[in-house]
Amino acid sequence: MALPLEGIRVLDIASMLAGPYGAAMLGDMGADVIKIEPPHGDESRALGPRIENDSGIFVGINRNKRGVVLDLTKPEGRDLYFRLVRTADIVIDNLRPQAKTKLGISYEETATHNPRIICISVSAFGQSGPYAGRPGIDPLAQALSGFMSVTGERGGQPLKAGPPIADATCANLVAYAAMVGLWTREKQGIGQQIEVCLVDGLIHVQPAQVGQFFFTGYVQPRVGNGSPFYGPYGTFRCRDGRLIIIAAFNDKFFHNICRAVDREELMNDPRFKSVDDRVAREEELQAEIQREFAKRDTPEMMRRLVAADVIAAPVNGYAETFADPQVLHNQMAVEVEHARVGKTRVGGIPVKLRKTPGSVRRAPPTLGQHSSEVLRELGLSDAEIERLRQAGVTRG
């Protein structure tokens, strides 16, 4: 059966993570995603460990795309871009408003070439308002949105999350915005500009914390790996040095933990009788549980916890994650053939459609890998493409 977004064309002129990863998600579902890069490439190509101008970060973000180089600062590059716009359904960018105006590719100018185009603009703070146009990256959104204020050890400093959670959240909103934009165009026949930003995305993913603040004025404290509302909840170290995280939000799961560690007497211990008691005496309870974990290696402890129906998981590094049988079953690592390095793995697809599943069909492109292919589709001859290469408009 056809892929869900087959026939939809996306132009990805964004860089770094949020916009490009949202575009990759559309590519996963069958969209023809054309990643347009300047001659020096997406900024993420130069970040972190890399092989020539392919970094692990870029490869992790840009599956299921064709790569084209166009210098939009040159009239011929801009003309080719607008020729592609006329064939496209969606444009994704993360340029600041003043940069789009300077290049002559604002939504208003783009829509003159294709009134049905859906332009999704990604920014740190928003396209308008007092912070519009400021430079911004993921940790600024974590700081401004309150996310950092509730993250960290008890009594410690606010901490940002390890992965770029604001960018990844915003990528999901890019894909969501694309679906809403396409459906609106289908029903009403109109294209439009859609805005998403990192700060809004991180406020959006804190509904519990925001709800508590608005409804009762409660501000959640930093609790490390624990919980302010129930226990035992946290990480416990096994005899082999590895950590397991467990959670017990009611009596049933607390009793299951007690059985798993052969400490049934704790179920009726007056110190730990209710959820409130367990929170009030958290340190004592954690110490009791930790003593039992320290007697066993992780595999044995996990077998006991699973058999007792405890909410539990090992704290994995990436090597353990991508060897985990459930992760393998879920196909969250997919092998692809990369033009520069040959076989490599990229992330899999988290949304599993039963009848029309998405697929990883293309490795992330090398810089300009598909420039000639795409320009030929626009009707350019090999001689014209070579002239554009010589002029620095494209490369491949």
CSV table of C-alpha atoms in Angstrom, one decimal:
chain,number,residue,atom,x,y,z
A,1,MET,CA,0.0,0.0,0.0
A,2,ALA,CA,1.1,3.6,-0.6
A,3,LEU,CA,2.9,5.3,2.3
A,4,PRO,CA,0.6,7.8,4.1
A,5,LEU,CA,2.3,11.0,2.8
A,6,GLU,CA,3.2,9.7,-0.7
A,7,GLY,CA,2.8,12.6,-3.2
A,8,ILE,CA,3.6,15.3,-0.6
A,9,ARG,CA,6.7,17.3,-1.2
A,10,VAL,CA,8.6,19.1,1.6
A,11,LEU,CA,11.4,21.6,1.3
A,12,ASP,CA,13.6,21.6,4.3
A,13,ILE,CA,15.6,24.8,4.5
A,14,ALA,CA,16.1,24.7,8.2
A,15,SER,CA,19.3,23.8,10.0
A,16,MET,CA,20.4,22.1,13.3
A,17,LEU,CA,17.6,20.0,14.9
A,18,ALA,CA,14.0,21.0,15.4
A,19,GLY,CA,13.0,21.9,11.8
A,20,PRO,CA,15.1,19.2,10.1
A,21,TYR,CA,14.0,16.4,12.4
A,22,GLY,CA,10.4,17.4,11.9
A,23,ALA,CA,11.0,17.2,8.2
A,24,ALA,CA,12.5,13.7,8.7
A,25,MET,CA,9.4,12.6,10.4
A,26,LEU,CA,7.4,13.6,7.4
A,27,GLY,CA,9.9,11.7,5.2
A,28,ASP,CA,9.4,8.6,7.4
A,29,MET,CA,5.7,8.6,6.3
A,30,GLY,CA,6.5,8.9,2.6
A,31,ALA,CA,6.9,12.6,1.9
A,32,ASP,CA,9.5,13.6,-0.7
A,33,VAL,CA,11.7,15.7,1.5
A,34,ILE,CA,14.3,17.8,-0.2
A,35,LYS,CA,16.9,19.2,2.1
A,36,ILE,CA,18.3,22.5,0.7
A,37,GLU,CA,21.6,23.5,2.2
A,38,PRO,CA,23.9,26.4,1.6
A,39,PRO,CA,27.3,25.6,0.0
A,40,HIS,CA,29.0,25.2,3.4
A,41,GLY,CA,26.2,22.8,4.6
A,42,ASP,CA,23.8,22.6,7.5
A,43,GLU,CA,25.4,24.0,10.7
A,44,SER,CA,24.9,20.6,12.4
A,45,ARG,CA,27.4,18.9,9.9
A,46,ALA,CA,30.2,20.7,11.8
A,47,LEU,CA,29.2,19.7,15.3
A,48,GLY,CA,30.7,16.8,17.2
A,49,PRO,CA,32.4,13.7,15.9
A,50,ARG,CA,32.3,13.5,12.1
A,51,ILE,CA,33.7,11.8,9.0
A,52,GLU,CA,34.6,14.6,6.5
A,53,ASN,CA,31.5,16.8,6.5
A,54,ASP,CA,29.1,14.2,7.9
A,55,SER,CA,28.6,14.4,11.6
A,56,GLY,CA,26.9,11.9,13.8
A,57,ILE,CA,24.4,14.7,14.8
A,58,PHE,CA,23.5,15.4,11.2
A,59,VAL,CA,23.1,11.7,10.4
A,60,GLY,CA,20.9,11.3,13.4
A,61,ILE,CA,18.5,14.0,12.3
A,62,ASN,CA,18.3,13.8,8.5
A,63,ARG,CA,17.1,10.4,7.4
A,64,ASN,CA,14.7,10.0,4.4
A,65,LYS,CA,15.7,13.1,2.5
A,66,ARG,CA,17.4,14.1,-0.7
A,67,GLY,CA,20.1,16.6,-0.4
A,68,VAL,CA,20.5,19.7,-2.6
A,69,VAL,CA,22.9,22.6,-2.4
A,70,LEU,CA,21.5,26.0,-3.4
A,71,ASP,CA,23.1,29.4,-2.6
A,72,LEU,CA,20.0,31.5,-1.8
A,73,THR,CA,22.1,34.6,-1.6
A,74,LYS,CA,22.5,34.4,-5.4
A,75,PRO,CA,19.7,35.3,-7.8
A,76,GLU,CA,20.0,32.0,-9.7
A,77,GLY,CA,19.9,30.0,-6.5
A,78,ARG,CA,16.8,31.9,-5.3
A,79,ASP,CA,15.2,31.4,-8.7
A,80,LEU,CA,15.8,27.6,-8.5
A,81,TYR,CA,14.4,27.6,-5.0
A,82,PHE,CA,11.2,29.3,-6.1
A,83,ARG,CA,10.9,26.8,-8.9
A,84,LEU,CA,11.0,24.1,-6.3
A,85,VAL,CA,8.5,26.0,-4.2
A,86,ARG,CA,6.0,25.8,-7.1
A,87,THR,CA,6.2,22.0,-6.9
A,88,ALA,CA,6.0,21.7,-3.1
A,89,ASP,CA,3.4,21.5,-0.4
A,90,ILE,CA,5.4,22.4,2.7
A,91,VAL,CA,8.4,24.6,3.4
A,92,ILE,CA,10.1,24.2,6.8
A,93,ASP,CA,12.6,26.9,7.9
A,94,ASN,CA,14.2,28.2,11.1
A,95,LEU,CA,15.7,31.4,9.7
A,96,ARG,CA,15.1,34.6,11.7
A,97,PRO,CA,12.5,37.0,10.2
A,98,GLN,CA,15.1,39.5,9.2
A,99,ALA,CA,17.2,36.9,7.4
A,100,LYS,CA,14.2,35.7,5.4
A,101,THR,CA,13.4,39.3,4.4
A,102,LYS,CA,17.0,39.9,3.4
A,103,LEU,CA,17.0,36.8,1.2
A,104,GLY,CA,13.6,37.6,-0.3
A,105,ILE,CA,12.0,34.3,0.9
A,106,SER,CA,9.5,35.5,3.4
A,107,TYR,CA,6.1,33.7,3.6
A,108,GLU,CA,4.5,36.6,1.6
A,109,GLU,CA,7.1,36.3,-1.2
A,110,THR,CA,7.0,32.5,-1.2
A,111,ALA,CA,3.2,32.5,-1.4
A,112,THR,CA,3.2,34.6,-4.6
A,113,HIS,CA,4.9,31.5,-6.2
A,114,ASN,CA,2.5,29.0,-4.7
A,115,PRO,CA,-0.6,30.3,-2.8
A,116,ARG,CA,-1.3,26.8,-1.5
A,117,ILE,CA,2.1,26.4,0.2
A,118,ILE,CA,2.3,25.7,3.9
A,119,CYS,CA,5.3,27.4,5.5
A,120,ILE,CA,6.2,26.2,8.9
A,121,SER,CA,8.6,28.6,10.7
A,122,VAL,CA,10.6,27.4,13.7
A,123,SER,CA,12.2,29.8,16.2
A,124,ALA,CA,13.4,29.9,19.8
A,125,PHE,CA,10.9,32.5,21.1
A,126,GLY,CA,8.3,33.2,18.3
A,127,GLN,CA,8.1,35.1,15.1
A,128,SER,CA,6.7,38.2,16.7
A,129,GLY,CA,6.7,39.7,20.2
A,130,PRO,CA,9.5,41.3,22.3
A,131,TYR,CA,12.0,38.5,21.8
A,132,ALA,CA,11.4,37.9,18.1
A,133,GLY,CA,14.6,37.8,16.1
A,134,ARG,CA,16.8,37.1,19.1
A,135,PRO,CA,19.2,34.1,18.6
A,136,GLY,CA,18.2,31.2,20.7
A,137,ILE,CA,19.0,27.5,21.2
A,138,ASP,CA,17.6,24.6,23.2
A,139,PRO,CA,19.0,25.4,26.7
A,140,LEU,CA,17.6,28.9,26.6
A,141,ALA,CA,14.1,27.4,26.1
A,142,GLN,CA,14.7,25.0,29.0
A,143,ALA,CA,15.6,28.0,31.1
A,144,LEU,CA,12.9,30.4,30.1
A,145,SER,CA,10.0,27.8,30.2
A,146,GLY,CA,10.6,26.7,33.8
A,147,PHE,CA,11.8,23.3,32.7
A,148,MET,CA,15.2,23.7,34.2
A,149,SER,CA,13.8,25.0,37.5
A,150,VAL,CA,12.1,21.6,38.3
A,151,THR,CA,15.1,19.5,37.0
A,152,GLY,CA,18.0,18.6,39.2
A,153,GLU,CA,19.0,17.0,42.5
A,154,ARG,CA,17.3,18.0,45.8
A,155,GLY,CA,18.9,21.2,47.0
A,156,GLY,CA,21.0,21.5,43.9
A,157,GLN,CA,21.2,23.9,41.0
A,158,PRO,CA,18.6,23.8,38.2
A,159,LEU,CA,19.8,21.5,35.4
A,160,LYS,CA,19.1,21.2,31.7
A,161,ALA,CA,18.2,17.8,30.3
A,162,GLY,CA,21.0,15.9,28.6
A,163,PRO,CA,19.4,15.5,25.2
A,164,PRO,CA,18.1,18.7,23.4
A,165,ILE,CA,14.5,18.2,24.6
A,166,ALA,CA,13.2,21.5,23.4
A,167,ASP,CA,14.4,20.9,19.9
A,168,ALA,CA,13.0,17.3,19.8
A,169,THR,CA,9.7,18.5,21.2
A,170,CYS,CA,9.5,21.2,18.6
A,171,ALA,CA,10.3,18.7,15.9
A,172,ASN,CA,7.1,16.8,16.9
A,173,LEU,CA,5.2,20.1,16.7
A,174,VAL,CA,6.6,20.7,13.2
A,175,ALA,CA,5.1,17.3,12.1
A,176,TYR,CA,1.8,18.0,13.9
A,177,ALA,CA,1.7,21.5,12.3
A,178,ALA,CA,2.2,20.0,8.8
A,179,MET,CA,-0.7,17.5,9.3
A,180,VAL,CA,-3.0,20.3,10.5
A,181,GLY,CA,-1.9,22.5,7.6
A,182,LEU,CA,-2.4,19.8,5.0
A,183,TRP,CA,-5.9,18.9,6.4
A,184,THR,CA,-6.9,22.6,6.5
A,185,ARG,CA,-5.8,23.0,2.9
A,186,GLU,CA,-7.7,19.9,1.9
A,187,LYS,CA,-10.9,21.2,3.5
A,188,GLN,CA,-10.6,24.9,2.8
A,189,GLY,CA,-8.2,25.1,-0.1
A,190,ILE,CA,-5.8,27.6,1.6
A,191,GLY,CA,-2.1,27.6,2.3
A,192,GLN,CA,-0.8,29.5,5.3
A,193,GLN,CA,2.1,30.3,7.6
A,194,ILE,CA,2.4,28.3,10.8
A,195,GLU,CA,4.7,29.1,13.7
A,196,VAL,CA,6.2,26.8,16.3
A,197,CYS,CA,8.9,27.7,18.8
A,198,LEU,CA,11.1,26.0,21.4
A,199,VAL,CA,9.7,27.9,24.4
A,200,ASP,CA,6.1,27.1,23.6
A,201,GLY,CA,7.0,23.5,23.0
A,202,LEU,CA,8.6,23.1,26.4
A,203,ILE,CA,5.7,24.8,28.2
A,204,HIS,CA,3.4,22.4,26.3
A,205,VAL,CA,5.2,19.3,27.6
A,206,GLN,CA,4.8,20.3,31.3
A,207,PRO,CA,1.0,20.0,31.7
A,208,ALA,CA,1.2,18.5,35.1
A,209,GLN,CA,3.6,21.1,36.5
A,210,VAL,CA,1.8,24.0,34.8
A,211,GLY,CA,-1.6,22.6,36.0
A,212,GLN,CA,-0.4,22.5,39.6
A,213,PHE,CA,0.9,26.0,39.4
A,214,PHE,CA,-2.2,27.5,37.9
A,215,PHE,CA,-4.7,25.5,40.0
A,216,THR,CA,-3.2,25.5,43.4
A,217,GLY,CA,-0.1,27.7,43.2
A,218,TYR,CA,2.1,24.7,43.9
A,219,VAL,CA,5.6,24.8,42.5
A,220,GLN,CA,7.2,21.4,42.1
A,221,PRO,CA,10.6,21.1,43.8
A,222,ARG,CA,13.7,19.5,42.3
A,223,VAL,CA,13.7,15.9,43.4
A,224,GLY,CA,16.4,14.3,41.3
A,225,ASN,CA,15.3,10.8,40.4
A,226,GLY,CA,12.5,10.8,43.0
A,227,SER,CA,8.9,12.0,43.3
A,228,PRO,CA,7.4,14.6,45.6
A,229,PHE,CA,4.1,12.6,45.8
A,230,TYR,CA,4.8,8.9,46.2
A,231,GLY,CA,7.5,6.3,46.9
A,232,PRO,CA,9.6,4.3,46.8
A,233,TYR,CA,10.6,6.1,43.5
A,234,GLY,CA,14.1,6.4,42.3
A,235,THR,CA,17.2,4.6,41.3
A,236,PHE,CA,18.8,1.8,43.2
A,237,ARG,CA,22.3,0.3,42.7
A,238,CYS,CA,22.7,-3.4,42.3
A,239,ARG,CA,25.7,-5.5,43.4
A,240,ASP,CA,27.2,-5.3,39.9
A,241,GLY,CA,27.2,-1.5,40.0
A,242,ARG,CA,24.3,-0.9,37.6
A,243,LEU,CA,21.2,1.1,38.5
A,244,ILE,CA,17.5,0.2,38.3
A,245,ILE,CA,14.7,2.7,38.5
A,246,ILE,CA,11.5,1.7,40.3
A,247,ALA,CA,8.2,3.5,41.1
A,248,ALA,CA,5.3,2.7,43.4
A,249,PHE,CA,2.5,5.2,43.2
A,250,ASN,CA,0.0,3.1,45.3
A,251,ASP,CA,-0.1,0.4,47.8
A,252,LYS,CA,-0.3,-2.4,45.2
A,253,PHE,CA,3.0,-1.6,43.6
A,254,PHE,CA,4.7,-1.0,47.0
A,255,HIS,CA,3.6,-4.4,48.1
A,256,ASN,CA,4.9,-5.9,44.8
A,257,ILE,CA,8.3,-4.3,45.5
A,258,CYS,CA,8.3,-5.8,49.0
A,259,ARG,CA,7.7,-9.2,47.6
A,260,ALA,CA,10.3,-8.8,44.9
A,261,VAL,CA,13.0,-8.1,47.5
A,262,ASP,CA,11.8,-10.7,50.1
A,263,ARG,CA,10.8,-8.0,52.5
A,264,GLU,CA,7.1,-8.6,53.0
A,265,GLU,CA,7.2,-7.3,56.5
A,266,LEU,CA,7.6,-3.8,55.2
A,267,MET,CA,4.0,-3.9,53.8
A,268,ASN,CA,2.7,-3.7,57.4
A,269,ASP,CA,5.5,-1.6,58.9
A,270,PRO,CA,3.6,1.4,60.5
A,271,ARG,CA,6.4,3.7,59.2
A,272,PHE,CA,5.4,2.9,55.6
A,273,LYS,CA,1.7,2.1,55.8
A,274,SER,CA,0.3,4.8,53.5
A,275,VAL,CA,1.6,6.8,50.5
A,276,ASP,CA,1.9,9.8,52.7
A,277,ASP,CA,3.8,7.8,55.3
A,278,ARG,CA,6.2,6.6,52.6
A,279,VAL,CA,6.8,10.1,51.3
A,280,ALA,CA,7.4,11.4,54.9
A,281,ARG,CA,9.9,8.7,55.6
A,282,GLU,CA,11.4,8.5,52.2
A,283,GLU,CA,15.0,8.3,53.3
A,284,GLU,CA,14.4,5.4,55.6
A,285,LEU,CA,12.4,3.5,53.0
A,286,GLN,CA,15.0,4.1,50.3
A,287,ALA,CA,17.7,2.8,52.6
A,288,GLU,CA,15.7,-0.4,53.3
A,289,ILE,CA,15.2,-1.0,49.6
A,290,GLN,CA,18.8,-0.2,48.7
A,291,ARG,CA,20.1,-2.8,51.1
A,292,GLU,CA,18.2,-5.5,49.2
A,293,PHE,CA,19.2,-4.3,45.8
A,294,ALA,CA,22.9,-4.4,46.8
A,295,LYS,CA,22.6,-8.1,47.5
A,296,ARG,CA,21.8,-9.0,43.8
A,297,ASP,CA,23.2,-8.4,40.3
A,298,THR,CA,21.0,-6.5,37.8
A,299,PRO,CA,19.8,-9.4,35.7
A,300,GLU,CA,18.6,-11.3,38.8
A,301,MET,CA,17.0,-8.2,40.3
A,302,MET,CA,15.2,-7.4,37.1
A,303,ARG,CA,13.9,-11.0,36.9
A,304,ARG,CA,12.5,-10.6,40.4
A,305,LEU,CA,10.9,-7.2,39.8
A,306,VAL,CA,9.3,-8.3,36.5
A,307,ALA,CA,7.9,-11.5,38.1
A,308,ALA,CA,6.4,-9.5,40.9
A,309,ASP,CA,4.8,-6.9,38.5
A,310,VAL,CA,6.9,-4.0,39.7
A,311,ILE,CA,7.2,-0.8,37.6
A,312,ALA,CA,11.0,-1.1,36.9
A,313,ALA,CA,13.6,-0.7,34.2
A,314,PRO,CA,17.4,-0.8,34.1
A,315,VAL,CA,19.2,2.6,33.6
A,316,ASN,CA,20.8,1.9,30.2
A,317,GLY,CA,23.6,3.5,28.3
A,318,TYR,CA,23.1,3.6,24.5
A,319,ALA,CA,25.0,0.3,24.0
A,320,GLU,CA,22.5,-1.4,26.3
A,321,THR,CA,19.5,0.4,24.9
A,322,PHE,CA,20.2,-0.7,21.3
A,323,ALA,CA,20.8,-4.3,22.4
A,324,ASP,CA,17.6,-4.4,24.4
A,325,PRO,CA,15.1,-7.0,23.1
A,326,GLN,CA,12.1,-4.6,23.3
A,327,VAL,CA,14.0,-1.8,21.5
A,328,LEU,CA,15.1,-4.3,18.8
A,329,HIS,CA,11.5,-5.6,18.5
A,330,ASN,CA,10.3,-2.1,18.1
A,331,GLN,CA,12.8,-1.5,15.2
A,332,MET,CA,14.1,1.7,16.8
A,333,ALA,CA,17.5,1.2,15.1
A,334,VAL,CA,17.4,0.7,11.3
A,335,GLU,CA,20.4,-0.1,9.0
A,336,VAL,CA,20.8,2.1,5.9
A,337,GLU,CA,23.5,2.4,3.2
A,338,HIS,CA,25.2,5.8,3.6
A,339,ALA,CA,26.9,7.2,0.5
A,340,ARG,CA,30.2,8.0,2.4
A,341,VAL,CA,30.5,5.3,5.1
A,342,GLY,CA,28.4,2.4,3.7
A,343,LYS,CA,26.2,0.5,6.2
A,344,THR,CA,25.3,2.5,9.3
A,345,ARG,CA,22.3,2.7,11.7
A,346,VAL,CA,19.9,5.5,12.2
A,347,GLY,CA,16.9,5.9,14.6
A,348,GLY,CA,13.7,4.1,13.8
A,349,ILE,CA,10.1,5.3,13.5
A,350,PRO,CA,8.1,5.7,16.7
A,351,VAL,CA,4.6,5.8,15.2
A,352,LYS,CA,3.5,2.3,14.0
A,353,LEU,CA,0.7,2.4,11.5
A,354,ARG,CA,-0.7,-1.1,11.1
A,355,LYS,CA,-1.9,-0.9,7.5
A,356,THR,CA,0.3,1.8,6.0
A,357,PRO,CA,3.5,1.9,8.1
A,358,GLY,CA,6.3,4.4,7.4
A,359,SER,CA,9.8,3.3,6.6
A,360,VAL,CA,13.4,4.4,6.6
A,361,ARG,CA,14.2,4.4,2.9
A,362,ARG,CA,17.1,6.8,2.5
A,363,ALA,CA,20.2,7.4,4.5
A,364,PRO,CA,20.9,11.0,5.5
A,365,PRO,CA,22.4,12.7,2.4
A,366,THR,CA,25.9,13.8,1.9
A,367,LEU,CA,26.3,17.5,1.1
A,368,GLY,CA,24.7,18.0,-2.3
A,369,GLN,CA,24.3,14.3,-3.0
A,370,HIS,CA,21.1,14.8,-5.0
A,371,SER,CA,21.6,18.2,-6.4
A,372,SER,CA,21.9,17.0,-10.0
A,373,GLU,CA,19.0,14.6,-9.7
A,374,VAL,CA,16.6,17.2,-8.3
A,375,LEU,CA,17.7,20.0,-10.8
A,376,ARG,CA,17.2,17.6,-13.7
A,377,GLU,CA,13.6,17.0,-12.4
A,378,LEU,CA,13.2,20.8,-12.8
A,379,GLY,CA,14.2,20.5,-16.4
A,380,LEU,CA,17.8,21.6,-16.3
A,381,SER,CA,20.3,20.0,-18.6
A,382,ASP,CA,23.6,18.6,-17.4
A,383,ALA,CA,25.4,21.6,-19.1
A,384,GLU,CA,23.2,24.1,-17.1
A,385,ILE,CA,23.9,22.2,-13.9
A,386,GLU,CA,27.6,22.2,-14.5
A,387,ARG,CA,27.5,26.0,-15.2
A,388,LEU,CA,25.6,26.5,-11.9
A,389,ARG,CA,28.3,24.4,-10.1
A,390,GLN,CA,31.1,26.5,-11.6
A,391,ALA,CA,29.2,29.7,-10.5
A,392,GLY,CA,29.0,28.4,-6.9
A,393,VAL,CA,25.1,28.3,-7.0
A,394,THR,CA,25.1,24.5,-6.3
A,395,ARG,CA,27.4,21.6,-5.7
A,396,GLY,CA,27.2,17.9,-5.6
